[in-house]
Coordinates of C-alpha atoms and ligand atoms in Angstrom, one line a residue:
M1 CA -51.5 25.3 80.3
N2 CA -51.9 25.5 76.5
L3 CA -48.1 25.8 75.2
I4 CA -46.5 26.7 71.9
L5 CA -42.8 25.8 71.5
L6 CA -41.2 27.9 68.7
G7 CA -37.6 27.6 67.6
A8 CA -35.7 26.7 64.5
P9 CA -35.4 23.0 63.3
G10 CA -32.8 21.5 65.6
A11 CA -33.3 24.0 68.5
G12 CA -34.6 20.9 70.6
K13 CA -38.3 21.6 70.4
G14 CA -39.0 17.8 70.4
T15 CA -36.6 17.0 73.3
Q16 CA -37.9 19.8 75.4
A17 CA -41.5 18.9 74.6
E18 CA -40.9 15.4 75.9
R19 CA -39.6 16.5 79.0
L20 CA -42.1 19.4 79.6
C21 CA -45.2 16.8 79.1
K22 CA -43.7 14.7 82.1
E23 CA -43.2 17.8 84.1
L24 CA -46.7 19.5 83.2
N25 CA -48.5 16.2 82.8
I26 CA -50.0 17.4 79.4
P27 CA -49.8 15.9 75.8
T28 CA -47.4 16.9 73.2
I29 CA -48.7 17.5 69.7
S30 CA -46.0 17.3 67.1
T31 CA -47.1 18.0 63.6
G32 CA -43.7 16.5 62.4
N33 CA -44.2 13.3 64.1
I34 CA -47.9 13.2 63.1
L35 CA -46.7 13.6 59.3
R36 CA -44.0 10.9 59.6
A37 CA -46.4 8.5 61.0
A38 CA -48.8 9.5 58.1
I39 CA -46.1 8.8 55.6
K40 CA -45.1 5.6 57.1
N41 CA -48.8 4.5 57.2
G42 CA -49.3 5.5 53.4
T43 CA -52.3 7.7 54.2
P44 CA -53.7 10.3 52.1
T45 CA -52.1 13.0 54.2
G46 CA -48.8 11.2 54.2
L47 CA -48.8 11.1 50.3
K48 CA -49.5 15.0 50.0
A49 CA -46.9 15.7 52.6
K50 CA -43.9 13.4 51.6
S51 CA -42.4 15.6 48.9
F52 CA -42.6 18.8 50.9
M53 CA -40.9 17.2 53.8
D54 CA -38.2 15.4 52.0
A55 CA -37.2 18.7 50.4
G56 CA -37.2 20.6 53.6
K57 CA -40.3 22.8 52.5
L58 CA -43.2 23.5 54.9
V59 CA -46.4 21.2 54.2
P60 CA -49.5 23.4 52.8
D61 CA -51.2 25.3 55.7
E62 CA -54.6 23.7 55.0
V63 CA -53.2 20.0 55.6
I64 CA -51.8 21.2 58.9
I65 CA -54.8 23.1 60.1
D66 CA -57.0 20.2 59.6
I67 CA -54.5 18.0 61.5
I68 CA -54.2 20.4 64.4
T69 CA -58.1 21.2 64.7
E70 CA -58.8 17.4 64.8
K71 CA -56.1 16.7 67.3
L72 CA -57.0 19.3 69.8
A73 CA -60.7 18.5 69.7
E74 CA -59.5 15.1 71.5
D75 CA -60.2 14.4 75.1
D76 CA -56.8 14.3 76.4
C77 CA -56.0 17.8 75.1
K78 CA -58.9 19.1 77.5
N79 CA -56.3 20.0 80.4
G80 CA -53.8 21.6 78.1
F81 CA -51.3 20.7 75.6
I82 CA -47.8 21.4 74.1
L83 CA -47.6 22.2 70.4
D84 CA -44.1 21.3 68.9
G85 CA -43.6 22.6 65.5
V86 CA -46.9 24.2 65.0
P87 CA -47.8 26.6 64.0
R88 CA -45.0 27.5 61.6
T89 CA -46.6 30.3 59.7
I90 CA -48.7 33.3 60.5
A91 CA -51.6 31.8 58.5
Q92 CA -51.6 28.8 60.6
A93 CA -51.4 30.9 63.7
E94 CA -54.5 33.0 62.5
A95 CA -56.4 29.8 61.6
M96 CA -55.9 28.5 65.3
E97 CA -56.9 31.7 66.6
K98 CA -60.0 31.8 64.2
A99 CA -60.8 28.0 65.3
G100 CA -60.8 29.5 69.2
I101 CA -57.7 27.8 70.2
K102 CA -56.7 29.4 73.2
I103 CA -52.7 29.9 73.8
D104 CA -51.3 30.9 77.2
A105 CA -47.6 31.2 76.6
V106 CA -45.3 30.9 73.4
V107 CA -41.8 29.7 74.3
S108 CA -39.2 30.5 71.6
I109 CA -35.7 28.5 72.1
E110 CA -33.1 30.8 70.7
I111 CA -30.0 29.1 69.2
A112 CA -27.6 30.4 66.6
D113 CA -27.9 28.7 63.1
S114 CA -24.1 27.6 63.1
E115 CA -24.9 25.5 66.2
I116 CA -27.8 23.9 64.6
M117 CA -25.9 22.7 61.6
E118 CA -23.5 21.1 63.9
R119 CA -26.2 19.4 66.0
M120 CA -28.2 18.0 63.3
S121 CA -25.6 15.5 62.2
G122 CA -25.9 13.7 65.5
R123 CA -29.7 13.7 65.8
R124 CA -31.4 10.4 65.6
V125 CA -35.1 9.6 65.8
C126 CA -37.3 6.5 66.8
E127 CA -38.8 5.0 63.5
N128 CA -41.6 3.5 65.8
C129 CA -42.5 6.1 68.1
G130 CA -40.8 9.4 67.1
A131 CA -38.8 10.0 70.2
S132 CA -35.5 11.8 69.4
Y133 CA -32.1 11.5 70.7
H134 CA -28.5 12.8 70.0
L135 CA -25.2 10.7 69.5
V136 CA -23.5 13.1 72.1
A137 CA -26.1 15.2 74.0
V138 CA -29.1 12.7 74.5
P139 CA -27.7 9.2 74.0
P140 CA -29.9 6.3 74.1
K141 CA -29.2 3.4 76.7
T142 CA -28.4 0.9 74.2
S143 CA -27.0 2.2 70.9
G144 CA -29.4 2.4 68.1
V145 CA -32.3 1.3 70.2
C146 CA -35.1 3.5 71.5
D147 CA -35.3 3.7 75.3
S148 CA -39.2 4.0 75.4
C149 CA -40.3 1.4 73.1
G150 CA -37.2 -0.6 71.8
G151 CA -37.7 0.8 68.2
K152 CA -34.8 1.3 65.8
L153 CA -33.1 4.6 65.9
V154 CA -32.6 6.4 62.5
Q155 CA -31.3 9.7 60.9
R156 CA -34.1 11.7 59.6
K157 CA -33.9 12.2 55.6
D158 CA -34.4 15.9 56.1
D159 CA -31.5 16.1 58.5
A160 CA -28.9 15.9 55.7
P161 CA -26.7 19.2 55.8
E162 CA -28.3 20.7 52.5
T163 CA -31.9 20.0 53.6
V164 CA -31.1 21.6 57.1
K165 CA -29.9 24.9 55.2
A166 CA -33.1 25.0 53.3
R167 CA -35.2 24.2 56.5
L168 CA -33.5 27.2 58.3
E169 CA -34.1 29.4 55.5
V170 CA -37.6 28.4 55.6
Y171 CA -37.6 29.0 59.4
H172 CA -36.3 32.6 59.2
K173 CA -38.7 33.7 56.4
E174 CA -41.9 31.8 57.4
T175 CA -41.7 30.9 61.1
E176 CA -39.6 33.6 62.9
P177 CA -42.4 36.2 62.1
L178 CA -44.6 34.4 64.7
K179 CA -42.3 35.9 67.3
D180 CA -43.7 39.3 66.8
F181 CA -47.3 38.0 66.0
Y182 CA -47.2 36.7 69.7
A183 CA -45.1 39.2 71.4
K184 CA -47.8 41.6 70.4
R185 CA -50.3 39.5 72.1
G186 CA -48.1 39.5 75.2
L187 CA -47.5 35.8 75.1
L188 CA -43.8 35.3 73.8
K189 CA -41.1 34.1 76.2
P190 CA -37.7 33.8 74.7
V191 CA -35.5 31.3 76.2
E192 CA -31.8 31.1 75.5
N193 CA -30.7 27.3 74.7
Q194 CA -28.3 26.2 77.5
P195 CA -25.5 23.8 77.2
A196 CA -27.2 20.9 78.9
V197 CA -30.9 19.8 78.0
A198 CA -31.9 19.7 81.5
E199 CA -30.8 23.3 82.0
T200 CA -33.1 24.5 78.9
T201 CA -35.8 22.7 80.5
Q202 CA -35.4 24.4 83.8
A203 CA -35.2 27.9 82.1
I204 CA -38.5 27.1 80.2
L205 CA -40.1 26.0 83.5
H206 CA -38.6 29.2 85.2
T207 CA -40.1 31.5 82.4
L208 CA -43.5 29.8 82.9
G209 CA -43.4 30.4 86.4
R210 CA -43.2 26.6 87.5
Ligands
LIG1 P1 -40.4 18.7 62.4 O1 -40.2 17.4 62.9 O2 -41.2 19.6 63.3 O3 -38.8 19.3 62.1 O4 -41.1 18.8 61.0 C1 -40.6 18.2 59.8 C2 -41.0 18.6 58.5 O5 -42.4 18.3 58.7 C3 -41.1 20.0 58.2 O6 -39.9 20.5 57.8 C4 -42.2 20.4 57.5 O7 -41.9 19.9 56.1 C5 -43.2 19.5 57.9 N1 -44.0 20.1 59.0 C6 -44.2 19.8 60.5 N2 -45.1 20.8 60.8 C7 -45.2 21.6 60.1 C8 -46.0 22.9 60.1 N3 -46.7 23.2 61.1 N4 -46.3 23.4 59.0 C9 -45.6 23.0 57.8 N5 -45.1 21.9 57.6 C10 -44.7 21.4 58.9

């Protein structure tokens, strides 16, 4: 199963991707996590991406296309993958098609902007492994500590309210047209966000026929 998760920033793509990857036993590729790791490690890609990310803007398509084609060529992606946060523009989706990357389904998590603004203030991520939590909805077992690796949980710089607003604007303008793009290919499966994280996972698995 080659799956794309679409949705606004804060829709819960990262959280759902982590859960789906256990259910479906395929890896998740999150361009956001890859870019944050690149920034932390001070790589050339990280240096290129940082100013865009801090401002809530999209990183240039060519940087993303290089990351994704390299990653998908790795052995652990041979039996399927979940793409979290990519593609985010029509150009990225077209480049993936051109590279022969086959997609089986595109799940779009639907949620109102107002709910996202509320949610983002409680989001925390592990600075070590990138796992995501929410102070209320998905709290870690020990406050401030990642369940999976023991890393420190921090608030993302781009989760500040003004940056979230900018990211939502970018989403509606640049990423939402992908719904049409994939609907035309018969791949789009919209899923309404549910009050509980597990319910949204169930709704996604249901729409995928699992
Ligand atoms: P995310 O963790 O998916 O919310 O991504 C955080 C930030 O990384 C975004 O606001 C963008 O600046 C950048 N980013 C991640 N994925 C992409 C992508 N596919 N295209 C462009 N920028 C991206």
